[in-house]
Short mmCIF file of N, CA and C in Angstrom, two decimals:
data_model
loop_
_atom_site.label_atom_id
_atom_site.label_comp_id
_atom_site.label_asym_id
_atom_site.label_seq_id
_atom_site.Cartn_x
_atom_site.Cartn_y
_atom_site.Cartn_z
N UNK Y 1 -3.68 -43.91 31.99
CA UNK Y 1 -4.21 -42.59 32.31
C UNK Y 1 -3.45 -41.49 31.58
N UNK Y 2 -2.64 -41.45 31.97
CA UNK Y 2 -1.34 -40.66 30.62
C UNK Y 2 -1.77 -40.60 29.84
N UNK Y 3 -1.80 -41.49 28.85
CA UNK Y 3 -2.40 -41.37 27.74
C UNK Y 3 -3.61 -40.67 27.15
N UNK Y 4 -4.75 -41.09 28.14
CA UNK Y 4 -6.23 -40.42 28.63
C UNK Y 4 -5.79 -38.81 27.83
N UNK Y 5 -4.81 -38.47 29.36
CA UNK Y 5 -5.09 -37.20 29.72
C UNK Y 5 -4.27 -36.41 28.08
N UNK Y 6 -3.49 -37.66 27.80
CA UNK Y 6 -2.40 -36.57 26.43
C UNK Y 6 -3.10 -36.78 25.31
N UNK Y 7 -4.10 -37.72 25.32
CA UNK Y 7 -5.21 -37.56 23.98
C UNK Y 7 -6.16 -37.06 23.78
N UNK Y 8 -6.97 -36.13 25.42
CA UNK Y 8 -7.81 -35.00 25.58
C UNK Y 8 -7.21 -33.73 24.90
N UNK Y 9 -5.81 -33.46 25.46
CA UNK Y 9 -5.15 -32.43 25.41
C UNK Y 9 -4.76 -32.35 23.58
N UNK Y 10 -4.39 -33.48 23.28
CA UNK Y 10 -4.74 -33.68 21.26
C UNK Y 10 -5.22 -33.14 21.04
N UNK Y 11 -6.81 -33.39 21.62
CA UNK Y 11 -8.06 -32.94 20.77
C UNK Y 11 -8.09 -31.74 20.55
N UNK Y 12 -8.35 -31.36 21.80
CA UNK Y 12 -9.06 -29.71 22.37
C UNK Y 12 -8.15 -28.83 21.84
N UNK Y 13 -8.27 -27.90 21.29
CA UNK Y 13 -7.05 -26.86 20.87
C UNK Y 13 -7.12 -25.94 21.95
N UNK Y 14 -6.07 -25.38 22.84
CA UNK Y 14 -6.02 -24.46 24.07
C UNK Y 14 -6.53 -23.54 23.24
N UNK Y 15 -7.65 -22.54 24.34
CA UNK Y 15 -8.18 -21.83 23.85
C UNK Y 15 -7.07 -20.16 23.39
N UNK Y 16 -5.95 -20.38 23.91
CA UNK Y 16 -4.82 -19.26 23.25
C UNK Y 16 -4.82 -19.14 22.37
N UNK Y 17 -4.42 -20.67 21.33
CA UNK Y 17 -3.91 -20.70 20.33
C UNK Y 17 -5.66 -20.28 19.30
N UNK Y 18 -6.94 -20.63 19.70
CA UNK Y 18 -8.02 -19.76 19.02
C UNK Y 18 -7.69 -18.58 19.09
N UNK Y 19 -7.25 -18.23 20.32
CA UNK Y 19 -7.25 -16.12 20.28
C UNK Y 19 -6.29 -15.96 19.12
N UNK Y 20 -5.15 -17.04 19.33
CA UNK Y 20 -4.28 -16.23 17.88
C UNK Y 20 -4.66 -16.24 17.15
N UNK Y 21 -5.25 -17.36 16.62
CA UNK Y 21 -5.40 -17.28 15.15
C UNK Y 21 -6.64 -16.17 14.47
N UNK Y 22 -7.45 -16.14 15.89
CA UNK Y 22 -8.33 -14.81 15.49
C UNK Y 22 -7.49 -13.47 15.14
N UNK Y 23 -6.44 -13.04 16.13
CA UNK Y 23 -5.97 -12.06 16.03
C UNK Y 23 -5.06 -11.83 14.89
N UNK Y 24 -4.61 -12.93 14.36
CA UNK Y 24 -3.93 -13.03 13.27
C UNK Y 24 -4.44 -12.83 11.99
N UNK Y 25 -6.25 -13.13 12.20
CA UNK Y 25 -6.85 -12.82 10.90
C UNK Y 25 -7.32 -11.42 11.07
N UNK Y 26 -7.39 -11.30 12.03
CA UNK Y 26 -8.00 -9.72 12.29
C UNK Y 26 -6.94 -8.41 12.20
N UNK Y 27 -5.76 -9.01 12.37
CA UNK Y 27 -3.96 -7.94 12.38
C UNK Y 27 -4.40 -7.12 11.00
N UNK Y 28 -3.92 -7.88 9.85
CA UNK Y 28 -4.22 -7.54 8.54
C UNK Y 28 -4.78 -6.08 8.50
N UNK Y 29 -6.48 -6.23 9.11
CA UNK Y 29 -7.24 -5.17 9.07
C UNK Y 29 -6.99 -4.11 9.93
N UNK Y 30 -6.33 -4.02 10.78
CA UNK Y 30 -6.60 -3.08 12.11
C UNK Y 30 -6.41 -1.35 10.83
N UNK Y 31 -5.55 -1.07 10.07
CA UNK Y 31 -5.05 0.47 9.59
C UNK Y 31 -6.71 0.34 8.58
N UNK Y 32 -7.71 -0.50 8.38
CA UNK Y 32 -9.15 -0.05 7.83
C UNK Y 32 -9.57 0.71 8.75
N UNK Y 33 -9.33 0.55 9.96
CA UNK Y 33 -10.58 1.39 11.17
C UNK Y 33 -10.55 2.81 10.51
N UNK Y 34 -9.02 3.24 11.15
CA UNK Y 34 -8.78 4.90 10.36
C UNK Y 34 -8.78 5.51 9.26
N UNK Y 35 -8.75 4.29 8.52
CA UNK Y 35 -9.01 5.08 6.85
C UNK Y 35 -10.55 4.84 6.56
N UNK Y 36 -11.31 4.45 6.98
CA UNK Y 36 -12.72 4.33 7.15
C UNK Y 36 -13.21 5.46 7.97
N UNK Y 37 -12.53 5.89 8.97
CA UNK Y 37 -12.73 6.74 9.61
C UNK Y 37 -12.82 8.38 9.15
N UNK Y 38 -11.56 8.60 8.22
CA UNK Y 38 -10.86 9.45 7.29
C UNK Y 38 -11.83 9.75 6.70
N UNK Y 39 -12.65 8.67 5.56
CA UNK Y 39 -13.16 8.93 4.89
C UNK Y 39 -14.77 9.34 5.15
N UNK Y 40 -15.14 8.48 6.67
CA UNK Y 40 -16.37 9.10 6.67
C UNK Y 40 -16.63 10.33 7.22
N UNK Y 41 -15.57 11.04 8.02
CA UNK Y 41 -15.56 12.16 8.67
C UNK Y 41 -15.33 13.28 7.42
N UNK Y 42 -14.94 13.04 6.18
CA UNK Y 42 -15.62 13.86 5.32
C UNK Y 42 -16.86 14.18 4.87
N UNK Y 43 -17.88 13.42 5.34
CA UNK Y 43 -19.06 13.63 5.16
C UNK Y 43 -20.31 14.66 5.78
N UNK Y 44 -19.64 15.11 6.97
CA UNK Y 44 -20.18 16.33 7.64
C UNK Y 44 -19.24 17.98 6.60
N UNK Y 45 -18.35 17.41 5.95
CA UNK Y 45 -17.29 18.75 5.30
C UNK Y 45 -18.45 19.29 4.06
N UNK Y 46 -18.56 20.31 3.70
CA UNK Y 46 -18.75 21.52 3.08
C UNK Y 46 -18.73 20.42 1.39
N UNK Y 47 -19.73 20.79 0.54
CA UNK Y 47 -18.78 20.74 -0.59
C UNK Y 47 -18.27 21.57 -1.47
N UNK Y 48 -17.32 21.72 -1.39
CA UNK Y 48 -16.28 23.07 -1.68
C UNK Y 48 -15.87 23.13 -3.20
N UNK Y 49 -15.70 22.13 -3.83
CA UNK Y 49 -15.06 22.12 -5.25
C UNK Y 49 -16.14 23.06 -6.11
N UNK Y 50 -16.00 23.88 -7.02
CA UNK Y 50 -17.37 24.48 -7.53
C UNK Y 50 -17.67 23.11 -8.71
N UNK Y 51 -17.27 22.72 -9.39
CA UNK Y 51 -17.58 21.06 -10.34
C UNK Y 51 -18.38 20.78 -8.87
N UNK Y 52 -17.94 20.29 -8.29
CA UNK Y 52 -18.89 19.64 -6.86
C UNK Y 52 -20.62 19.43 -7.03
N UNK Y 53 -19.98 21.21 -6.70
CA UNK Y 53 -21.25 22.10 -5.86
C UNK Y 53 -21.98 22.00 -7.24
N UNK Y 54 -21.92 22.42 -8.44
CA UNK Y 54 -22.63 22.24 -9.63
C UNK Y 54 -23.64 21.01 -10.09
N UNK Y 55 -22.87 20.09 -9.81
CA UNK Y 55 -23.62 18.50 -10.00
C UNK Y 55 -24.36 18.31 -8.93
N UNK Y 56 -23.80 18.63 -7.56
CA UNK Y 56 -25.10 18.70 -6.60
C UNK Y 56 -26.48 19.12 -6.84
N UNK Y 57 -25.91 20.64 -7.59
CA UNK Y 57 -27.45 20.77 -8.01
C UNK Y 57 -27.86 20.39 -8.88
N UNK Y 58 -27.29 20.13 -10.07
CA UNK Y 58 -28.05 19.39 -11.50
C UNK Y 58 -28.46 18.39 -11.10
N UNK Y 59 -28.25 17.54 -9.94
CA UNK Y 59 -28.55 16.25 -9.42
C UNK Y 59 -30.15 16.81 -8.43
N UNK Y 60 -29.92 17.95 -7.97
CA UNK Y 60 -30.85 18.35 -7.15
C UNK Y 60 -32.12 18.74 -8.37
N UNK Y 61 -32.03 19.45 -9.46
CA UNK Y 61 -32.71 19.78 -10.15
C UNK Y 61 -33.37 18.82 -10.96
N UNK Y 62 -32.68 17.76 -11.30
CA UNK Y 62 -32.75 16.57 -11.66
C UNK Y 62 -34.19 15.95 -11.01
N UNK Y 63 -34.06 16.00 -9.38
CA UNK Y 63 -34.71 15.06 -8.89
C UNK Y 63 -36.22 16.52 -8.35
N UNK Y 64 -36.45 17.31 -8.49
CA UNK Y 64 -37.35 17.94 -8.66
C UNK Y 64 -37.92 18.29 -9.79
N UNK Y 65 -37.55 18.37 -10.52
CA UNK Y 65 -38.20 18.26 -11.96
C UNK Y 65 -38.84 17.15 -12.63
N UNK Y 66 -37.86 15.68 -11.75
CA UNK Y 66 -38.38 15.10 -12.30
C UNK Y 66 -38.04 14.48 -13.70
N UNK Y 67 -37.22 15.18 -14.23
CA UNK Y 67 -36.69 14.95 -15.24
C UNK Y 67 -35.26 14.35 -15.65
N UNK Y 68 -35.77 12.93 -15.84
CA UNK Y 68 -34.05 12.15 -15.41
C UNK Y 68 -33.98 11.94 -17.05
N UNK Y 69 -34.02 11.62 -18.14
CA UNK Y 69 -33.64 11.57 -19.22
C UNK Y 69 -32.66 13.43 -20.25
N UNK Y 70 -32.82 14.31 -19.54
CA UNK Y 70 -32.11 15.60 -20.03
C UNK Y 70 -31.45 15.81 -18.89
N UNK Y 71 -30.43 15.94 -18.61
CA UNK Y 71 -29.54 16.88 -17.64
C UNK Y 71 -29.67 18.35 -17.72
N UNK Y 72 -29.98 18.88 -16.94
CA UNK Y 72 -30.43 20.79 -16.74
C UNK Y 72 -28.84 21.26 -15.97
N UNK Y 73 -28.24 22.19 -16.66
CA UNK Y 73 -27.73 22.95 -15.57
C UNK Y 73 -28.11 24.54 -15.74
N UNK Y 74 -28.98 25.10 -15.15
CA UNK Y 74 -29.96 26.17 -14.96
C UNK Y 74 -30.52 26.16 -15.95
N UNK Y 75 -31.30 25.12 -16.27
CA UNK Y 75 -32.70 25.14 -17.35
C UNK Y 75 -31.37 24.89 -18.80
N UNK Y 76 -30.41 25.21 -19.29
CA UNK Y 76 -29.32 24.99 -19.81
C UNK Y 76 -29.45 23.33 -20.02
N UNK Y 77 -29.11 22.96 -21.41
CA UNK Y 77 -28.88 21.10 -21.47
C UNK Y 77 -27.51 21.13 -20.98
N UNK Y 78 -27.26 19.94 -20.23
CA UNK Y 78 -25.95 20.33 -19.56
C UNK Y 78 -25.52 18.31 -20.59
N UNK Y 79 -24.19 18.64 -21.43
CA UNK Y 79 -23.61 17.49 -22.05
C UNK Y 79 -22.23 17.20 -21.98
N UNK Y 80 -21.31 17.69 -20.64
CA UNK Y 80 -20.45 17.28 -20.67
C UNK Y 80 -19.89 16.38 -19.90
N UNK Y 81 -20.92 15.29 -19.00
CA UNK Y 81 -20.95 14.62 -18.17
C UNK Y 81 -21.88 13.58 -18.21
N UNK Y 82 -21.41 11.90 -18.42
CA UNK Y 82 -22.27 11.18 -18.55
C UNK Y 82 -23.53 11.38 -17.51
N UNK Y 83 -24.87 11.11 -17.54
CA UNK Y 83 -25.78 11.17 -17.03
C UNK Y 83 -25.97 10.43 -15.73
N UNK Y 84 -25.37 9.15 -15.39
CA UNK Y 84 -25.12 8.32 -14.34
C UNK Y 84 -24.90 9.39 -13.19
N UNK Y 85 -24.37 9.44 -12.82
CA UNK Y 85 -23.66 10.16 -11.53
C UNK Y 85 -24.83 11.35 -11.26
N UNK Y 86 -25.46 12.29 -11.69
CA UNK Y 86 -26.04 12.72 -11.97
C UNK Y 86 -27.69 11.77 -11.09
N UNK Y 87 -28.07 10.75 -12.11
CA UNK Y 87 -28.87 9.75 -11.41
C UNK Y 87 -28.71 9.10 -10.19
N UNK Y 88 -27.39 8.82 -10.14
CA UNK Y 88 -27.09 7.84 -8.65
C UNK Y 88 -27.44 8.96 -7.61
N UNK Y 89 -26.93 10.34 -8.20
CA UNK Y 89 -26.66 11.45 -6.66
C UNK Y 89 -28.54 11.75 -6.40
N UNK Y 90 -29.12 11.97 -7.45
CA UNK Y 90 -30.85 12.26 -7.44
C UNK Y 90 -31.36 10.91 -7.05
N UNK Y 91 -31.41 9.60 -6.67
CA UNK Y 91 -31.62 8.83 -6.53
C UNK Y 91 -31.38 8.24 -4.93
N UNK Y 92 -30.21 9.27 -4.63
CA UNK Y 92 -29.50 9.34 -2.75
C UNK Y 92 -30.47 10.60 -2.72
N UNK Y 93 -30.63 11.04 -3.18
CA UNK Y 93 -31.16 12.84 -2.91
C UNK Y 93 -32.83 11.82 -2.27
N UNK Y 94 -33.60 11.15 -3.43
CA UNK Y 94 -34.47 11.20 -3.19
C UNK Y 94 -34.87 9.89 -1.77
N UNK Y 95 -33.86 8.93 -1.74
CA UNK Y 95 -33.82 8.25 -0.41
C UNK Y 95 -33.42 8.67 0.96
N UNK Y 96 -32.56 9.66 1.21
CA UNK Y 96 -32.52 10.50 1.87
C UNK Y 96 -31.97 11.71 2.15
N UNK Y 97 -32.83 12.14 0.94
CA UNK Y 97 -33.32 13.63 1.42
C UNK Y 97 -31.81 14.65 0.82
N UNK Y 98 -32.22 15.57 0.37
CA UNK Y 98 -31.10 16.36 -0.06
C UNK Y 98 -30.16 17.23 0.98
N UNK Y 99 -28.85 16.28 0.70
CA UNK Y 99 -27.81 16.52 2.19
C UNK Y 99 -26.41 16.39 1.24
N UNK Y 100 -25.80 17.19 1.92
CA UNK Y 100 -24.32 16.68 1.24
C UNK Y 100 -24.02 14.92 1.38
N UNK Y 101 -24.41 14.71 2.61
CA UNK Y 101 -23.94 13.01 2.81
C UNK Y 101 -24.57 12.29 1.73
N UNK Y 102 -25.98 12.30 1.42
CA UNK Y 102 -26.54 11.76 0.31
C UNK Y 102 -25.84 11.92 -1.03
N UNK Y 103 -25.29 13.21 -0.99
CA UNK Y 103 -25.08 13.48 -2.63
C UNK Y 103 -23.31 12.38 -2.38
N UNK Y 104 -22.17 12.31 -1.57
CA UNK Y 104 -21.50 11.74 -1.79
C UNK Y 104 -21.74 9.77 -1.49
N UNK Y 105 -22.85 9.88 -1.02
CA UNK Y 105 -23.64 8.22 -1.09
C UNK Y 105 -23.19 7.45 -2.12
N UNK Y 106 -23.49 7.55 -3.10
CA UNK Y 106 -23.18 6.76 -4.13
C UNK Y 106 -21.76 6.35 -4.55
N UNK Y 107 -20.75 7.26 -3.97
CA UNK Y 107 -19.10 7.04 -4.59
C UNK Y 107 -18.84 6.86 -3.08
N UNK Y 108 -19.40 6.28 -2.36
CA UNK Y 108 -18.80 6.15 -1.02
C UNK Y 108 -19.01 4.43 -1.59
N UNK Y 109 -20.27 4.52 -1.71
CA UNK Y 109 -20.78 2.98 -2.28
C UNK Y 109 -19.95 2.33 -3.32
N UNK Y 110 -19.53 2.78 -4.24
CA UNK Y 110 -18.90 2.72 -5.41
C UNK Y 110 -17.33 2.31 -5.31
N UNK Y 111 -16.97 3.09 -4.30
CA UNK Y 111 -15.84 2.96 -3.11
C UNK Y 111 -15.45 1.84 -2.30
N UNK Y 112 -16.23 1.43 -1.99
CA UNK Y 112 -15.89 0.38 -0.82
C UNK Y 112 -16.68 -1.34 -1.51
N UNK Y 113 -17.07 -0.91 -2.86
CA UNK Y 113 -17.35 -2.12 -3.81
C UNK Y 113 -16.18 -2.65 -4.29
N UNK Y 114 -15.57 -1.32 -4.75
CA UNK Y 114 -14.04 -1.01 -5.25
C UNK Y 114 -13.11 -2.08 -4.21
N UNK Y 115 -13.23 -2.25 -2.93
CA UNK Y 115 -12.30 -2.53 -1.90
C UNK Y 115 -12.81 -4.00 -1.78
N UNK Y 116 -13.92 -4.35 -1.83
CA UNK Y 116 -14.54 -5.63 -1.94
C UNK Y 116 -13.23 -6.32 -2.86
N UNK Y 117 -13.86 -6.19 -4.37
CA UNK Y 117 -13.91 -6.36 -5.47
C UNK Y 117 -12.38 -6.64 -5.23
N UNK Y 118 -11.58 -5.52 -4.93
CA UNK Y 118 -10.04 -6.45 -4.89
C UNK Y 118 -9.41 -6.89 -3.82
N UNK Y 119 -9.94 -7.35 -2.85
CA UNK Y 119 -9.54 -7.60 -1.83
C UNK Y 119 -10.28 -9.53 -2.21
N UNK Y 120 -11.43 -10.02 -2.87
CA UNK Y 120 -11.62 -10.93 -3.58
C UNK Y 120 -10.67 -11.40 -5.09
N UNK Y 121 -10.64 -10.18 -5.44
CA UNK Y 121 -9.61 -10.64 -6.75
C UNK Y 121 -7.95 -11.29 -6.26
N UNK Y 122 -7.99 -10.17 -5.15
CA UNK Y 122 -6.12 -10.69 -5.00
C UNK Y 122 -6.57 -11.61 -3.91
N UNK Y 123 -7.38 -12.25 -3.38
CA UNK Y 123 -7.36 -13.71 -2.54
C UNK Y 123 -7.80 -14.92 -3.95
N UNK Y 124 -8.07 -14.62 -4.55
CA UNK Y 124 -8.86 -15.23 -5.59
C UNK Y 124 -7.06 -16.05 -6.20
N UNK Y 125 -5.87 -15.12 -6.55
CA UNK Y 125 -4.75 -15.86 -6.98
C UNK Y 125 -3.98 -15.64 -6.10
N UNK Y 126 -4.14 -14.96 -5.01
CA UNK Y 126 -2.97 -15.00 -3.95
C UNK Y 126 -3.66 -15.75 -2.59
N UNK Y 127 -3.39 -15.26 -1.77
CA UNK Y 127 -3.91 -15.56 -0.24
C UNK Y 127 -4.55 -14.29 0.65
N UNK Y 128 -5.15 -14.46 1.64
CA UNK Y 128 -5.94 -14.03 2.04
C UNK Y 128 -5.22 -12.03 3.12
N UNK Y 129 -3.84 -13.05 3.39
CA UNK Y 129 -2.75 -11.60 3.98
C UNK Y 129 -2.87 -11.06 2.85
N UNK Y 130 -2.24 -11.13 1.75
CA UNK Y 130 -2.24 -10.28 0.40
C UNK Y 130 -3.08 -9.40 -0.08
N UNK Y 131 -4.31 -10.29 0.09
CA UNK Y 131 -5.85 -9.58 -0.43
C UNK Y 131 -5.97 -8.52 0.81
N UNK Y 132 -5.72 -8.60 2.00
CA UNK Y 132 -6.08 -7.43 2.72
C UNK Y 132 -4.59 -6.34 2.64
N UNK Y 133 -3.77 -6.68 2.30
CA UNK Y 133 -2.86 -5.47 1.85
C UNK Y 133 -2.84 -4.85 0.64
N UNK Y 134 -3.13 -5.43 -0.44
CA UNK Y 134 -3.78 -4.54 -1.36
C UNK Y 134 -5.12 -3.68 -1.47
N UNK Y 135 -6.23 -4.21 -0.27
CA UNK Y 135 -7.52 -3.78 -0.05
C UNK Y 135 -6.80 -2.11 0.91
N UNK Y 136 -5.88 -2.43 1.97
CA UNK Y 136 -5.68 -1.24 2.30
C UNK Y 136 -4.77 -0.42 1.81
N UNK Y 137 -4.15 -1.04 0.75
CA UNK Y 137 -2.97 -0.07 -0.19
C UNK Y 137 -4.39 0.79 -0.46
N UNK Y 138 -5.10 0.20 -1.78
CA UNK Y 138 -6.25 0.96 -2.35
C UNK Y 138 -7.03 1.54 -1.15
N UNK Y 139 -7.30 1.68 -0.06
CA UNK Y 139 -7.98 2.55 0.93
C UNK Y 139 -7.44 3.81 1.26
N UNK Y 140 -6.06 3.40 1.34
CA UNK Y 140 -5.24 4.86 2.25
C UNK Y 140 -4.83 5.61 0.90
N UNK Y 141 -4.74 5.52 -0.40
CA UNK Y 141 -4.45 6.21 -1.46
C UNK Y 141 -5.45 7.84 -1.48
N UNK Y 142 -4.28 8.68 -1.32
CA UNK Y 142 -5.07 9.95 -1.41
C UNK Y 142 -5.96 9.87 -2.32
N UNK Y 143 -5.55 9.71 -3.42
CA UNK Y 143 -7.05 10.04 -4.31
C UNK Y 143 -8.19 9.42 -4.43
N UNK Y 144 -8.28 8.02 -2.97
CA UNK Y 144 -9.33 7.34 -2.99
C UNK Y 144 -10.19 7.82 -2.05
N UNK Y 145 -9.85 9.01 -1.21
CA UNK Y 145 -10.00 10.11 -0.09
C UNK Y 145 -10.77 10.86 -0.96
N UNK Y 146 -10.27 11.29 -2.06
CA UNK Y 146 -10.51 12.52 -2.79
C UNK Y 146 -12.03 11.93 -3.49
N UNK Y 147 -11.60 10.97 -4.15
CA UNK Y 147 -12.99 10.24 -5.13
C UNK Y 147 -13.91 10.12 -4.17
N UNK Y 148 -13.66 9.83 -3.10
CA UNK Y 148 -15.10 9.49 -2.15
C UNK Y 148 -15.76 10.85 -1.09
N UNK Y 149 -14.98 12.01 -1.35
CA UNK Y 149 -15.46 13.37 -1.59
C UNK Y 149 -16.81 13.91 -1.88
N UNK Y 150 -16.74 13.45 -3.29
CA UNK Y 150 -18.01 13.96 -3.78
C UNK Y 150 -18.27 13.13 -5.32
N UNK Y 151 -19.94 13.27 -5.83
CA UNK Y 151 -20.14 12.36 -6.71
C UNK Y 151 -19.62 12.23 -8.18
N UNK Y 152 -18.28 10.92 -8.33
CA UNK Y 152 -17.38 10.99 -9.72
C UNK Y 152 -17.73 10.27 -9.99
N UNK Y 153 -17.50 10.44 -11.39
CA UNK Y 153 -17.66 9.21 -12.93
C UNK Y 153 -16.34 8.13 -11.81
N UNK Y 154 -15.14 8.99 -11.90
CA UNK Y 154 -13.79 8.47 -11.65
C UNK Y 154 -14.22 7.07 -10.17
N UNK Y 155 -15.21 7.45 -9.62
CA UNK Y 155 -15.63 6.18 -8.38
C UNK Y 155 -16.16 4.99 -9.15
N UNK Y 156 -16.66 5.56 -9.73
CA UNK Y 156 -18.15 4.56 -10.40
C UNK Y 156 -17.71 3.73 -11.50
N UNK Y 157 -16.20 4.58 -11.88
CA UNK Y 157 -15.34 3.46 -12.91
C UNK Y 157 -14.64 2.56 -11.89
N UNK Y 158 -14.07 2.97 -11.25
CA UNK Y 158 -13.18 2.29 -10.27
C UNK Y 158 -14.04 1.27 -9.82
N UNK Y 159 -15.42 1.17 -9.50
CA UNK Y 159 -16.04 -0.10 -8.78
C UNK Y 159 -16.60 -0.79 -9.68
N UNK Y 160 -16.81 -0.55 -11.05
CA UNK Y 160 -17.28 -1.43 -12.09
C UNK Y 160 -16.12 -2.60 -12.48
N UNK Y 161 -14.97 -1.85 -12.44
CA UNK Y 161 -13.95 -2.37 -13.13
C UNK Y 161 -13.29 -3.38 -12.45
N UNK Y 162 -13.07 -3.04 -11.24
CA UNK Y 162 -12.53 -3.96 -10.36
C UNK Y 162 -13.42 -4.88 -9.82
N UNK Y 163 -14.76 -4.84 -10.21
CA UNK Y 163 -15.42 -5.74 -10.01
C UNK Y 163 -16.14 -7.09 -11.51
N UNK Y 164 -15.54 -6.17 -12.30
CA UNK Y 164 -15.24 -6.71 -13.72
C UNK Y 164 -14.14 -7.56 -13.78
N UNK Y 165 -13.40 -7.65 -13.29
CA UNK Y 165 -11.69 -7.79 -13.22
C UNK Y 165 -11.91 -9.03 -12.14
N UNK Y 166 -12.37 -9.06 -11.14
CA UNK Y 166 -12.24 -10.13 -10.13
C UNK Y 166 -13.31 -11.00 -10.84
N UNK Y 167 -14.74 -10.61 -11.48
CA UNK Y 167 -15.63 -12.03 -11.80
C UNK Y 167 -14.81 -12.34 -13.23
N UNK Y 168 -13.85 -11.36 -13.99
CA UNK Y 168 -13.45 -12.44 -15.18
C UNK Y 168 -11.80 -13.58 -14.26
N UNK Y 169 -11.40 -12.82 -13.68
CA UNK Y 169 -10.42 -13.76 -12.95
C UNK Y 169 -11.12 -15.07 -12.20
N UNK Y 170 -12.50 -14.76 -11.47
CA UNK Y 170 -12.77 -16.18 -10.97
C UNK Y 170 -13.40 -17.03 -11.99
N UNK Y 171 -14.22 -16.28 -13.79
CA UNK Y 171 -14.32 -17.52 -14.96
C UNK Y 171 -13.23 -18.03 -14.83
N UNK Y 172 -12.32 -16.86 -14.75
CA UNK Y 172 -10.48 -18.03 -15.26
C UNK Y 172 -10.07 -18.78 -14.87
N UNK Y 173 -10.48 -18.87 -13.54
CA UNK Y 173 -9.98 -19.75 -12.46
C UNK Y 173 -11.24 -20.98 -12.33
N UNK Y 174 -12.29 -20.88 -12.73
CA UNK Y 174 -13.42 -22.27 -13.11
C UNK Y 174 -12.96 -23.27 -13.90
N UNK Y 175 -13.65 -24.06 -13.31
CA UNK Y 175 -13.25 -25.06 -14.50
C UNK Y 175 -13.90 -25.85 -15.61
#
């Protein structure tokens, strides 16, 4: 019977030692809540930068005109800004609706691809604690606050690249 009872107790893992190991994968993440938080509670804020407020509207003018191949800034060809950003923000404009939240849509998106992207790259050669401390190094970085503000080239590089960077690291790692 002993035996019985000490080869049930083998099997079954006490259900504690599940809570830990949940909580242990879940520890890692707990400082995402507030910097997720941080960042979306900018989205009711003003957009204040005048660069901002400018592309808002060339993005706004953009998507009433109709005219996505010329950039307008007041009927003006506007050429000192790749055209992308521009498209992504008229493209949130026209899914929902012209709002500040829409116009920073796209580098919020761009943003948290960004956090994907290396939070896969650094589990990809490290381990999985690692990948979520570099995912929230890159979260709590002021200027990743700032980029997800309002609509930048500077987001839209950041999530290409690091998502460039993790699929050539996992060719590397194929076999």
């Amino acid at each position: 019977r002993r035996d019985l009872a000490h080869q049930r107790n083998q099997e079954a893992p006490h259900p504690r030692s599940q809570e830990r190991l949940v909580f242990r994968k879940l520890l890692p993440w707990w400082p995402l809540g507030p910097i997720l938080a941080v960042i979306l509670s900018a989205f009711p804020l003003d957009v204040l930068d005048v660069d901002a407020a400018q592309y808002a509207h060339m993005a706004q003018q953009m998507l009433e005109s109709d005219s996505y191949l010329v950039v307008r800034n007041r009927s003006i060809e506007y050429l000192d800004k790749p055209p992308l950003i521009f498209w992504l923000a008229s493209v949130s404009y026209r899914l929902f609706g012209v709002t500040e939240a829409a116009y920073r849509l796209p580098s919020l998106v761009f943003a948290l691809l960004a956090l994907y992207a290396t939070y896969q790259l650094t589990k990809l050669f490290y381990n999985e604690e690692q990948a979520s401390i570099a995912t929230l190094i890159l979260a709590s970085c002021e200027s990743f606050f700032l980029m997800t503000h309002d609509c930048r080239t500077d987001t839209v590089l950041m999530g290409c690249v690091a998502v460039a960077l993790w699929q050539w690291g996992a060719f590397l790692q194929s076999p």
